Amino acid sequence: MLCSMLIPPRPAHVQDDRCRGVDHRWRAPGRRLPATSILASLVLALALLPGCSRREAGDGAALFDPDSIPEAYARSTAALMWPGATRAWQITPAGDLYNGEWQVRLIPSAGADSAAAPRVIAFEERWRPVAHWTRRSGGVRWDFEALALPEPAPRDSGLFASILVQATNTGSATCAVHLEIRLEFPRQPAFAAFDVAMEPTAALHWGEGDTPDTVQGWSAEHSGAPAAQGPERVYDWTLTPGATRSLRLALPTYPATARALARWARVPHERRATEARRHWETEVARGARFSLGDPEMECALRAAQVTLLSLRERRGPVWVPIANPFQYRDVWLRDGARAIRALAVLGYTHEARELCAGFEGLQWPQGAFLSQRGQLDGTGQALWAFEQALLRPAADDSIGRFASAAEHAWRWVEWQRALGRQSGWEFGTLLPFADPRDGELVRAQLLGNDAWALAGYRSAARLLAAAGRAAQAEEVERSRAVYLADFMKALGRVKHGDVPPSWQGIGRDWGNVAVVHPCGVLPTGDPRVRAMARRIWAAAGGPGLTTYGSPDTLQSYVGADLGTWALLAGEPAAADSVLEAMLHWRTASGGGAELFSRSKREFGVNLPPHGTGAAALASLLRDALVFDDEDTLRLTLGARARWWSGSRVQRAPTRWGLMDLQFRRQGDGARWSWSAVPVWTALTLPPGTRLAEAPAAPLVRGVSDRVVLAPPGTRQAVVRLAGMTQ
Amino acid sequence: MSPRRRRGQRAATAGAGPLHRGRGTGWPPGPRARRIAWAAIAIIVIAAGAWFLGHRLTHAPLATHRPAPASGVIATLDPASVFRTADSLGRAGRHVASLPYYRQSLRNVHADFWQLHFNYGTALYNATLEIEARNGLPVYAVRSSWERVACMREAVQEILAAERLARTPRDLALVRTTRARMLWLWGLPWETFAAYREAQFADPADRSLALQADRYMDLLRSPATSGLGDSAASVPVAPEAR
């Protein structure tokens, strides 16, 4: 999914630092410590106090500098979101909050100095969704901390944000500070919530006490506001040097009573923050665990997990994936399929399967899966998503239902092909034209639609086989062979140097990029694929993110499939460049924008985080370590040198069950240990190394001296390494 | 004595107890206080349940894939008014708003007629294209593709129902042409072409139908160079008068 983007000019600013080592700067999530530990900590803290750089606020909240967190874009923004919530709070680059209906403007000042916009909006460790940002006015520093939690039951689709505003006088003189909070309907919003009234019917009200009034914002402290129920609040404080004053706010995404907000806010902000931290720590921990000794990568993966888990909405009893918490709060098969796959391989089997059930609602009576007008790739993507989620780590009980849906879809594609075959037209045996208003952005017969349909055939066969319907699975496989032959024949006829976006040769690179992975239509070594990768990367200046339309516009996730292709093609450096680019182009809150200007580092109104970007990063990382889409398990295909210091993957779902993997390089040796699988395992050596000698039995040398093969049932392997000759 | 009888006995003697026994008196809660407590709990549970149901129906989060069902008010209107209202809302471009009226019309109908299914089907289809301004931005009137596809699934069924009921060649051709236009806009080319041809076969006397099918076939054959655009599908589809 993609829409036209308006990119306003912004000043360019180069920044390429990373969050390496930032984890220690953050406060650890709240834990209950034994008394002895507390005592020991107190003694140690007293001993080290003179050298301690962390500043503690009066109420105990740890302060740190969010501005130290890298931010790839010129403007920083963050999302306060929650699974199942139908709205989210955007923390805007100005440091305000907007929920798609009204905005909460926070206008701090000290004397005549108004506070500037924050430099960044950062999540803790660039992933844990407790947001921090700092603004400064004169000698006063304004620290903001914000988090989201679900609105208390019985409401199930709203969220409450808890905000703590702290003003600290860092100057040497007493000063008067002023905080104005204003509820407004935005004049030029970046997005609108789906359920906003067409015309604002109610005035906005700020609440302070425990009243039954319906309000849009609430604060714990009475202000000198002009009207008790008005949309503005004003706080005037006098701060002596070093003094801090704080204010607690509670912001609902839907109007709530002041009483409900007051009740919720009886729990102090710090405890709400701890609650949010614990929730997300637990959520991240229950998925597959990737311990790589690489804090930046691990934090990026956690940020992706948070995004993927949050971008889900309910529809009655089922869940559906949405692409983004703000402007793309909608369902796309092309985006949802990627989210389902990522959740499945990250160990969120239940969530991935719930989303598959949501996809059932997108099947048309004739069998096609279609979410958006003209996007015929949806059928293949839905079937692929079913297979990805329902067969890992073992076939789900509901497999029969999804196998039937897949069979219905397969019959629809076969019907399409049969009609086309009768036409006798040049590309008649392929899917008809499409006008997706997205992706390829052209009206033509899109190669990606056929690639995805073929992926869907493969998935349908696997689903049918898993459901015990072997004869139908074989029938689908046979039809896939015929379809694939038609595809190859057409590719031979097309007037294009590599793999074009459409059979007519026109359009932007999109679905064609998926032709090897995940669609499995062309073999990895096909020279046309290599030529396509070279062409696409050349346009972008090298392996990494791909361009879209303008050479200056980067697209954050389409190139991930080329990254996996590069892993399979034995080009780990190129794959690593893709991963590196995805790591780089993230906000300080860990999300990636879908489309943005490289030179201006500007995403316009296409706000991050994008779910498919998160899915792409997670999938590519996982593929670099554990790849199980074929008949061979491939391990450490793209493991970085740093990870070889000793890494561990735990509870990774594969087609052969849950897997644990450990790998380490020690001197001139490499060692792997992993859960035994009933298929051959291909082990890729550390970067820059090759086999020093023939591996000891039962291991055998692979297709190159960088790959070792282990027979089924093997649990560990050790090989001797030599350096690569240039 | 069974527990049941014991409870009954206590209830029977409740009136003889002190008036304000229970909490705050130093006495254990008496039967009346317990009844009051149970009644209060029941009221709270019922009120919470009612509030929850009301919230579920009005607050959108657990929205079903269809717009809300016809209200009690619509059900009380006379059938002709309901159908007229649906029709006028559709002509005014308020397709989503027209849906409950069409649904009620379907409930009211005794002698089914193709126009009702045709109009309801086209209203569902038009609803998937309806755009509203919210906070100054254009957004789909129907929440997400999940609901829009649900509308289209129902729309196709309704149009097929209209086809079954249409009696004259001209009416049948009109319904089939409309199905073609719907499927065209949603991007299902072979289904579109098939529907155009079926329309042509329904009313062979109308030469324009054959021409329409031929033009669409050209588009199928040469999608990149054909001059035929989506505008030829001319959305939205207007309701048909009975």
PDB file of N, CA and C in Angstrom, chain B residues 24-67:
ATOM      1  N   GLY B  24     -23.108  -1.321  59.741  1.00  0.00           N
ATOM      2  CA  GLY B  24     -23.042  -0.128  60.542  1.00  0.00           C
ATOM      3  C   GLY B  24     -23.805  -0.239  61.853  1.00  0.00           C
ATOM      4  N   THR B  25     -24.556  -1.317  62.031  1.00  0.00           N
ATOM      5  CA  THR B  25     -25.338  -1.444  63.253  1.00  0.00           C
ATOM      6  C   THR B  25     -24.697  -2.397  64.236  1.00  0.00           C
ATOM      7  N   GLY B  26     -23.661  -3.079  63.797  1.00  0.00           N
ATOM      8  CA  GLY B  26     -23.073  -4.087  64.642  1.00  0.00           C
ATOM      9  C   GLY B  26     -23.750  -5.438  64.487  1.00  0.00           C
ATOM     10  N   TRP B  27     -24.852  -5.457  63.757  1.00  0.00           N
ATOM     11  CA  TRP B  27     -25.558  -6.704  63.487  1.00  0.00           C
ATOM     12  C   TRP B  27     -25.085  -7.281  62.158  1.00  0.00           C
ATOM     13  N   PRO B  28     -25.131  -8.586  62.052  1.00  0.00           N
ATOM     14  CA  PRO B  28     -24.858  -9.150  60.729  1.00  0.00           C
ATOM     15  C   PRO B  28     -25.959  -8.743  59.769  1.00  0.00           C
ATOM     16  N   PRO B  29     -25.659  -8.696  58.472  1.00  0.00           N
ATOM     17  CA  PRO B  29     -26.683  -8.287  57.507  1.00  0.00           C
ATOM     18  C   PRO B  29     -27.886  -9.208  57.577  1.00  0.00           C
ATOM     19  N   GLY B  30     -29.027  -8.603  57.612  1.00  0.00           N
ATOM     20  CA  GLY B  30     -30.249  -9.368  57.666  1.00  0.00           C
ATOM     21  C   GLY B  30     -30.734  -9.749  56.294  1.00  0.00           C
ATOM     22  N   PRO B  31     -31.819 -10.542  56.223  1.00  0.00           N
ATOM     23  CA  PRO B  31     -32.325 -11.003  54.924  1.00  0.00           C
ATOM     24  C   PRO B  31     -32.711  -9.851  54.022  1.00  0.00           C
ATOM     25  N   ARG B  32     -33.317  -8.836  54.588  1.00  0.00           N
ATOM     26  CA  ARG B  32     -33.744  -7.718  53.753  1.00  0.00           C
ATOM     27  C   ARG B  32     -32.526  -6.990  53.173  1.00  0.00           C
ATOM     28  N   ALA B  33     -31.548  -6.806  54.055  1.00  0.00           N
ATOM     29  CA  ALA B  33     -30.337  -6.135  53.575  1.00  0.00           C
ATOM     30  C   ALA B  33     -29.689  -6.950  52.469  1.00  0.00           C
ATOM     31  N   ARG B  34     -29.726  -8.278  52.655  1.00  0.00           N
ATOM     32  CA  ARG B  34     -29.120  -9.125  51.618  1.00  0.00           C
ATOM     33  C   ARG B  34     -29.895  -9.001  50.306  1.00  0.00           C
ATOM     34  N   ARG B  35     -31.236  -8.957  50.473  1.00  0.00           N
ATOM     35  CA  ARG B  35     -32.030  -8.818  49.238  1.00  0.00           C
ATOM     36  C   ARG B  35     -31.709  -7.498  48.546  1.00  0.00           C
ATOM     37  N   ILE B  36     -31.611  -6.470  49.382  1.00  0.00           N
ATOM     38  CA  ILE B  36     -31.296  -5.154  48.801  1.00  0.00           C
ATOM     39  C   ILE B  36     -29.918  -5.192  48.131  1.00  0.00           C
ATOM     40  N   ALA B  37     -28.983  -5.844  48.823  1.00  0.00           N
ATOM     41  CA  ALA B  37     -27.626  -5.939  48.260  1.00  0.00           C
ATOM     42  C   ALA B  37     -27.643  -6.692  46.935  1.00  0.00           C
ATOM     43  N   TRP B  38     -28.382  -7.828  46.929  1.00  0.00           N
ATOM     44  CA  TRP B  38     -28.457  -8.594  45.684  1.00  0.00           C
ATOM     45  C   TRP B  38     -29.124  -7.794  44.570  1.00  0.00           C
ATOM     46  N   ALA B  39     -30.187  -7.066  44.980  1.00  0.00           N
ATOM     47  CA  ALA B  39     -30.891  -6.255  43.975  1.00  0.00           C
ATOM     48  C   ALA B  39     -29.953  -5.186  43.425  1.00  0.00           C
ATOM     49  N   ALA B  40     -29.184  -4.581  44.325  1.00  0.00           N
ATOM     50  CA  ALA B  40     -28.251  -3.542  43.875  1.00  0.00           C
ATOM     51  C   ALA B  40     -27.229  -4.119  42.921  1.00  0.00           C
ATOM     52  N   ILE B  41     -26.722  -5.296  43.297  1.00  0.00           N
ATOM     53  CA  ILE B  41     -25.726  -5.940  42.411  1.00  0.00           C
ATOM     54  C   ILE B  41     -26.343  -6.235  41.055  1.00  0.00           C
ATOM     55  N   ALA B  42     -27.591  -6.757  41.109  1.00  0.00           N
ATOM     56  CA  ALA B  42     -28.265  -7.086  39.841  1.00  0.00           C
ATOM     57  C   ALA B  42     -28.450  -5.842  38.993  1.00  0.00           C
ATOM     58  N   ILE B  43     -28.837  -4.729  39.655  1.00  0.00           N
ATOM     59  CA  ILE B  43     -29.037  -3.477  38.909  1.00  0.00           C
ATOM     60  C   ILE B  43     -27.722  -3.023  38.287  1.00  0.00           C
ATOM     61  N   ILE B  44     -26.665  -3.132  39.078  1.00  0.00           N
ATOM     62  CA  ILE B  44     -25.352  -2.708  38.556  1.00  0.00           C
ATOM     63  C   ILE B  44     -24.950  -3.566  37.370  1.00  0.00           C
ATOM     64  N   VAL B  45     -25.149  -4.884  37.531  1.00  0.00           N
ATOM     65  CA  VAL B  45     -24.764  -5.799  36.442  1.00  0.00           C
ATOM     66  C   VAL B  45     -25.583  -5.509  35.197  1.00  0.00           C
ATOM     67  N   ILE B  46     -26.900  -5.329  35.397  1.00  0.00           N
ATOM     68  CA  ILE B  46     -27.761  -5.065  34.239  1.00  0.00           C
ATOM     69  C   ILE B  46     -27.401  -3.726  33.601  1.00  0.00           C
ATOM     70  N   ALA B  47     -27.172  -2.724  34.477  1.00  0.00           N
ATOM     71  CA  ALA B  47     -26.823  -1.403  33.936  1.00  0.00           C
ATOM     72  C   ALA B  47     -25.502  -1.467  33.186  1.00  0.00           C
ATOM     73  N   ALA B  48     -24.538  -2.183  33.784  1.00  0.00           N
ATOM     74  CA  ALA B  48     -23.234  -2.305  33.106  1.00  0.00           C
ATOM     75  C   ALA B  48     -23.394  -3.025  31.781  1.00  0.00           C
ATOM     76  N   GLY B  49     -24.223  -4.074  31.817  1.00  0.00           N
ATOM     77  CA  GLY B  49     -24.452  -4.825  30.582  1.00  0.00           C
ATOM     78  C   GLY B  49     -25.119  -3.958  29.533  1.00  0.00           C
ATOM     79  N   ALA B  50     -26.124  -3.189  29.988  1.00  0.00           N
ATOM     80  CA  ALA B  50     -26.828  -2.306  29.047  1.00  0.00           C
ATOM     81  C   ALA B  50     -25.886  -1.243  28.507  1.00  0.00           C
ATOM     82  N   TRP B  51     -25.077  -0.694  29.425  1.00  0.00           N
ATOM     83  CA  TRP B  51     -24.131   0.336  28.970  1.00  0.00           C
ATOM     84  C   TRP B  51     -23.152  -0.269  27.968  1.00  0.00           C
ATOM     85  N   PHE B  52     -22.687  -1.485  28.273  1.00  0.00           N
ATOM     86  CA  PHE B  52     -21.719  -2.132  27.399  1.00  0.00           C
ATOM     87  C   PHE B  52     -22.315  -2.385  26.021  1.00  0.00           C
ATOM     88  N   LEU B  53     -23.569  -2.894  26.051  1.00  0.00           N
ATOM     89  CA  LEU B  53     -24.227  -3.158  24.763  1.00  0.00           C
ATOM     90  C   LEU B  53     -24.400  -1.859  23.979  1.00  0.00           C
ATOM     91  N   GLY B  54     -24.853  -0.826  24.727  1.00  0.00           N
ATOM     92  CA  GLY B  54     -25.034   0.466  24.069  1.00  0.00           C
ATOM     93  C   GLY B  54     -23.729   0.974  23.489  1.00  0.00           C
ATOM     94  N   HIS B  55     -22.693   0.797  24.277  1.00  0.00           N
ATOM     95  CA  HIS B  55     -21.377   1.239  23.815  1.00  0.00           C
ATOM     96  C   HIS B  55     -20.954   0.469  22.579  1.00  0.00           C
ATOM     97  N   ARG B  56     -21.200  -0.839  22.625  1.00  0.00           N
ATOM     98  CA  ARG B  56     -20.797  -1.673  21.489  1.00  0.00           C
ATOM     99  C   ARG B  56     -21.512  -1.245  20.215  1.00  0.00           C
ATOM    100  N   LEU B  57     -22.754  -0.821  20.394  1.00  0.00           N
ATOM    101  CA  LEU B  57     -23.527  -0.466  19.208  1.00  0.00           C
ATOM    102  C   LEU B  57     -23.208   0.937  18.707  1.00  0.00           C
ATOM    103  N   THR B  58     -22.796   1.808  19.627  1.00  0.00           N
ATOM    104  CA  THR B  58     -22.639   3.209  19.225  1.00  0.00           C
ATOM    105  C   THR B  58     -21.210   3.658  19.112  1.00  0.00           C
ATOM    106  N   HIS B  59     -20.271   2.891  19.659  1.00  0.00           N
ATOM    107  CA  HIS B  59     -18.929   3.436  19.798  1.00  0.00           C
ATOM    108  C   HIS B  59     -17.970   2.944  18.724  1.00  0.00           C
ATOM    109  N   ALA B  60     -18.431   2.195  17.823  1.00  0.00           N
ATOM    110  CA  ALA B  60     -17.683   1.797  16.636  1.00  0.00           C
ATOM    111  C   ALA B  60     -16.603   0.741  16.787  1.00  0.00           C
ATOM    112  N   PRO B  61     -16.009   0.531  17.950  1.00  0.00           N
ATOM    113  CA  PRO B  61     -14.858  -0.348  17.966  1.00  0.00           C
ATOM    114  C   PRO B  61     -15.150  -1.750  17.482  1.00  0.00           C
ATOM    115  N   LEU B  62     -16.230  -2.317  17.953  1.00  0.00           N
ATOM    116  CA  LEU B  62     -16.523  -3.677  17.541  1.00  0.00           C
ATOM    117  C   LEU B  62     -17.543  -3.658  16.407  1.00  0.00           C
ATOM    118  N   ALA B  63     -17.382  -2.691  15.544  1.00  0.00           N
ATOM    119  CA  ALA B  63     -18.338  -2.548  14.451  1.00  0.00           C
ATOM    120  C   ALA B  63     -18.406  -3.824  13.644  1.00  0.00           C
ATOM    121  N   THR B  64     -19.587  -4.197  13.259  1.00  0.00           N
ATOM    122  CA  THR B  64     -19.704  -5.342  12.383  1.00  0.00           C
ATOM    123  C   THR B  64     -19.319  -4.888  10.994  1.00  0.00           C
ATOM    124  N   HIS B  65     -19.274  -5.813  10.069  1.00  0.00           N
ATOM    125  CA  HIS B  65     -18.815  -5.451   8.736  1.00  0.00           C
ATOM    126  C   HIS B  65     -19.865  -4.693   7.952  1.00  0.00           C
ATOM    127  N   ARG B  66     -21.035  -4.590   8.513  1.00  0.00           N
ATOM    128  CA  ARG B  66     -22.084  -3.847   7.816  1.00  0.00           C
ATOM    129  C   ARG B  66     -22.459  -2.613   8.617  1.00  0.00           C
ATOM    130  N   PRO B  67     -23.045  -1.646   7.950  1.00  0.00           N
ATOM    131  CA  PRO B  67     -23.598  -0.528   8.707  1.00  0.00           C
ATOM    132  C   PRO B  67     -24.668  -1.042   9.665  1.00  0.00           C
TER     133      PRO B  67
END
